Amino acid sequence: MCLFCEIIKGNIPSTKVYEDDRILAFKDINPVAPVHILIAPKEHIASANEINTDNSKYVAHIFEKIPEIAKAQGIESYRVINNCGSDAGQTVMHLHFHLIGGVELGEKII
Ligand code: 5GP
Ligand code: ZN
């Protein structure tokens, strides 16, 4: 089972900040900003390349919940990042979005 599936199942501990039947949001173990939350679907989707009409509801639900998750962290300005594939820096092959904020964010790629 992949690392984030283990975290979702509770086999590996994490600091959860939001959970429902479809998604889990938890603190990144190596934060790059005061707020650094990972948001993942509970269904294993390897990367953004695997999003399709059957599972896109998980992605939609993540984005529906991001404002609430951010607000609970005390931020309303933030960056949402998905790394897809190794060249883009994806290290855990279970789709997730980084929610980053709590500081003035620096250089942008785009
Ligand atoms: P990626 O590089 O795939 O976009 O993001 C993976 C993220 O998972 C990294 O930011 C890394 O710090 C985080 N991470 C890796 N292992 C663990 C873990 O065991 N627990 C938590 N909470 N985060 C992890
Ligand atoms: Zn997984």
Short mmCIF file of N, CA, C and O and ligand atoms in Angstrom, two decimals, residues 2-5 44-45 93-94, ligand 2:
data_model
loop_
_atom_site.label_atom_id
_atom_site.label_comp_id
_atom_site.label_asym_id
_atom_site.label_seq_id
_atom_site.Cartn_x
_atom_site.Cartn_y
_atom_site.Cartn_z
N CYS A 2 0.43 2.30 -0.68
CA CYS A 2 1.29 3.49 -0.77
C CYS A 2 1.26 4.29 0.54
O CYS A 2 0.37 4.11 1.38
N LEU A 3 2.24 5.17 0.69
CA LEU A 3 2.41 5.92 1.95
C LEU A 3 1.14 6.66 2.34
O LEU A 3 0.71 6.61 3.50
N PHE A 4 0.54 7.37 1.40
CA PHE A 4 -0.64 8.16 1.77
C PHE A 4 -1.85 7.27 2.01
O PHE A 4 -2.70 7.62 2.83
N CYS A 5 -1.96 6.13 1.32
CA CYS A 5 -3.02 5.17 1.66
C CYS A 5 -2.84 4.69 3.10
O CYS A 5 -3.83 4.55 3.83
N HIS A 44 -7.23 5.75 -3.93
CA HIS A 44 -5.88 5.87 -4.49
C HIS A 44 -5.96 6.29 -5.95
O HIS A 44 -6.45 5.55 -6.80
N ILE A 45 -5.46 7.49 -6.22
CA ILE A 45 -5.27 8.00 -7.58
C ILE A 45 -3.80 8.36 -7.65
O ILE A 45 -3.32 9.14 -6.81
N MET A 93 3.38 8.89 -4.92
CA MET A 93 2.50 8.65 -6.08
C MET A 93 1.07 8.36 -5.64
O MET A 93 0.51 7.30 -5.93
N HIS A 94 0.53 9.31 -4.91
CA HIS A 94 -0.90 9.32 -4.53
C HIS A 94 -1.29 10.78 -4.65
O HIS A 94 -0.73 11.63 -3.94
ZN ZN B 2 -2.40 5.62 -2.21
#
